[in-house]
Short mmCIF file of C-alpha atoms in Angstrom, two decimals:
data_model
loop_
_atom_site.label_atom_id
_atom_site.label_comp_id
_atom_site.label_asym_id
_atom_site.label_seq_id
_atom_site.Cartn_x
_atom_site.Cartn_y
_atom_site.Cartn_z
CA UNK Z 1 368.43 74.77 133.23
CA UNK Z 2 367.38 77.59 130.44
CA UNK Z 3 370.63 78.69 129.36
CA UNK Z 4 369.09 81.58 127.31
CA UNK Z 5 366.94 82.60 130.02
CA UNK Z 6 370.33 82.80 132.39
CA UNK Z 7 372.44 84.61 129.58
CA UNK Z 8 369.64 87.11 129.09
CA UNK Z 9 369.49 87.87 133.15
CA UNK Z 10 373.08 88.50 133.12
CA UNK Z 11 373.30 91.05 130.01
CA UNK Z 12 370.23 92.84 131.64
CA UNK Z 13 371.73 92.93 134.95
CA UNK Z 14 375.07 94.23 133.86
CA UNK Z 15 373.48 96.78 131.63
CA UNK Z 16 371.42 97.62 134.43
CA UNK Z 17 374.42 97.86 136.88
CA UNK Z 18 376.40 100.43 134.24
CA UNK Z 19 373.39 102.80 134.52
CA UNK Z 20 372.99 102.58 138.02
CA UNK Z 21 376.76 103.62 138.26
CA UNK Z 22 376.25 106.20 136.08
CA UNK Z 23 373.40 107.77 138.02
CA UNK Z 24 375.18 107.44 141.19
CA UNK Z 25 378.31 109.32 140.03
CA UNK Z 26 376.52 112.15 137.99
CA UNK Z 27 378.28 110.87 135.06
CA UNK Z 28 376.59 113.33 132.38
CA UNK Z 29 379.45 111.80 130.17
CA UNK Z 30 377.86 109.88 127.10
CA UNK Z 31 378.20 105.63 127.29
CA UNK Z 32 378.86 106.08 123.64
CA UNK Z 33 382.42 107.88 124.54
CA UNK Z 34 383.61 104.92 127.11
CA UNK Z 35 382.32 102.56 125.04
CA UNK Z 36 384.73 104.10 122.40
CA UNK Z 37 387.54 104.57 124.27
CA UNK Z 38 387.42 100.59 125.59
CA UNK Z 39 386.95 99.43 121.56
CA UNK Z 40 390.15 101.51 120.68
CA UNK Z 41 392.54 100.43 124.01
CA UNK Z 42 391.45 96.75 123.00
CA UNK Z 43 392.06 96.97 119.11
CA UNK Z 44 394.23 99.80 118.66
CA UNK Z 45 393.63 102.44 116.16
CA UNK Z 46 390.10 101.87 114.26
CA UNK Z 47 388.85 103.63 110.71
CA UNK Z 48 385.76 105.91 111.25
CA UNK Z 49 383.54 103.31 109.99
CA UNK Z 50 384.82 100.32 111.69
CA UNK Z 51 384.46 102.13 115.16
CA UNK Z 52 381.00 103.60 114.17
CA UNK Z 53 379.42 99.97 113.51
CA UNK Z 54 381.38 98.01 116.37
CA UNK Z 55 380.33 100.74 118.28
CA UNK Z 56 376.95 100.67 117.37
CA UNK Z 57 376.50 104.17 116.04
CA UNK Z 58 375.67 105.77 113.26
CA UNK Z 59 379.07 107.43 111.46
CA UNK Z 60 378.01 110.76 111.16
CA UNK Z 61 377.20 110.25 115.15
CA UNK Z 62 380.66 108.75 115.42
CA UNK Z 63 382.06 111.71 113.33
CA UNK Z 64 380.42 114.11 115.96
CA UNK Z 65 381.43 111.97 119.07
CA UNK Z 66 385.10 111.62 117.40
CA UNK Z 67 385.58 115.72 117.27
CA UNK Z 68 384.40 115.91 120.65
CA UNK Z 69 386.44 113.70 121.59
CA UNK Z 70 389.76 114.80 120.10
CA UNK Z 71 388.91 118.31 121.08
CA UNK Z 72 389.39 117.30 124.87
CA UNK Z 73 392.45 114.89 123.71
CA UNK Z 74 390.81 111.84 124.10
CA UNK Z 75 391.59 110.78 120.71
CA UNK Z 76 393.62 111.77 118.08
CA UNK Z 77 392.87 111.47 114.05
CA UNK Z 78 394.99 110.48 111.47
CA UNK Z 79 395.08 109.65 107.88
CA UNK Z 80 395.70 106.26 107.20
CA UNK Z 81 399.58 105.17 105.92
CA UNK Z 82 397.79 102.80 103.15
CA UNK Z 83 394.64 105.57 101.83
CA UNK Z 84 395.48 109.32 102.54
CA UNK Z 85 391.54 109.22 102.04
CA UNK Z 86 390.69 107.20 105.23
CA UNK Z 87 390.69 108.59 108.50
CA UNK Z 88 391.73 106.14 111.53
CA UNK Z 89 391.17 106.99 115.33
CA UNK Z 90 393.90 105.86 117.77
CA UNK Z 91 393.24 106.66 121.73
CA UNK Z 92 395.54 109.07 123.92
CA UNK Z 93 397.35 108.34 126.36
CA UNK Z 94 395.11 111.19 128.27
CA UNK Z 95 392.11 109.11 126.76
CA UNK Z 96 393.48 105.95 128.57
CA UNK Z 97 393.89 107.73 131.38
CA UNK Z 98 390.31 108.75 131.31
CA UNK Z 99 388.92 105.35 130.38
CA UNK Z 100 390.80 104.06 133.86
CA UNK Z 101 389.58 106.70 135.90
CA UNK Z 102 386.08 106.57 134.64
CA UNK Z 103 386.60 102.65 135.59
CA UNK Z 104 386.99 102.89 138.80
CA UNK Z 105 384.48 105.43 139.52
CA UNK Z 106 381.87 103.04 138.37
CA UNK Z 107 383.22 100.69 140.91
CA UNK Z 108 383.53 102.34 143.86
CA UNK Z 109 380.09 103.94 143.47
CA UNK Z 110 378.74 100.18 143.05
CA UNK Z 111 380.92 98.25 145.51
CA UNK Z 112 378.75 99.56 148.34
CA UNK Z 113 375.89 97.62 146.51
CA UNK Z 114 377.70 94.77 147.24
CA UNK Z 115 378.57 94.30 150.69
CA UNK Z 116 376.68 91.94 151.58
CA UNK Z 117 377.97 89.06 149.45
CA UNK Z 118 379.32 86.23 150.89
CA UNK Z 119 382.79 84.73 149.36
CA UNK Z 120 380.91 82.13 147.14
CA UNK Z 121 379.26 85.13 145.43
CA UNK Z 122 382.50 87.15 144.86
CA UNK Z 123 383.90 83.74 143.68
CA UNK Z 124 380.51 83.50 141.20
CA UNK Z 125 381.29 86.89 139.93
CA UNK Z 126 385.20 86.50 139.36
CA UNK Z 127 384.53 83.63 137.50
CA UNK Z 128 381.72 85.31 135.38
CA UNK Z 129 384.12 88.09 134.33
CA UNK Z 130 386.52 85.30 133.25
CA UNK Z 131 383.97 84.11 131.54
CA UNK Z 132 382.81 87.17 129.85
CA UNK Z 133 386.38 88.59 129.15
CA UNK Z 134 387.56 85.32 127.21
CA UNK Z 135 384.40 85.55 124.90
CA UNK Z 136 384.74 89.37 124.13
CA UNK Z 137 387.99 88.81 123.92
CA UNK Z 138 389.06 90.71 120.06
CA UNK Z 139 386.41 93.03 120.60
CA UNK Z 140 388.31 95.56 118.86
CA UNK Z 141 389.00 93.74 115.62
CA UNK Z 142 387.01 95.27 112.59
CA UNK Z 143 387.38 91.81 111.55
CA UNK Z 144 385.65 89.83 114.45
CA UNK Z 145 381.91 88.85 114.03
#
């Protein structure tokens, strides 16, 4: 059993799967501004630089992504109540509404892909999102590692 070798497959594969959605809904929408919008429903209202690095993003990218963003009501920016000085990013309730949508676009442009899988397989993938939700569970926290 190569546990690495198994770990890596699955991070490929559901990287893979993400861009295949993409390209088979015409989603010209950036992964950068889902990817945002998940961080911020999971752990609430984020500063500029905590979202920018668990993001993976450069902040002056985040900055750019975050005015975007809050120009189409996505997000909304606000000073925060401890530092006038710090700006903190909370999602809308448009923005969840987007993140939802977006969700299940992704899914019913890939569910066709999977078809042909018997009930063992659906039962190997329900328990690998289990799986993967306990461990990324706090993804959100500026604190986690």
């Amino acid at each position: 059993m190569d546990r690495e070798r198994d770990l890596e497959a699955l991070i490929v594969g559901a990287h893979a799967l993400t861009r295949i959605a993409a390209l088979d809904t015409r989603s010209e929408t950036p992964s950068a501004q889902w990817r945002t919008l998940a961080i911020l429903r999971e752990g609430g209202p984020q500063r500029l630089g905590d979202l920018a690095r668990i993001s993976r993003v450069s902040q002056p990218g985040m900055t750019r992504l975050i005015k975007t963003m809050s120009e189409a009501g996505l997000v909304e920016r606000t000073h925060d109540p401890d530092d006038s000085r710090v700006v903190r990013v909370d999602v809308t309730d448009a923005g969840v509404d987007a993140y939802f949508a977006w969700r299940k676009e992704l899914t019913a442009a890939l569910i066709p892909r999977f078809s042909g899988l018997s009930d063992a397989d659906w039962a190997a993938i329900r328990r690998t999102a289990e799986i993967a939700a306990a461990i990324t569970d706090g993804i959100g926290d500026p604190d986690a590692p």
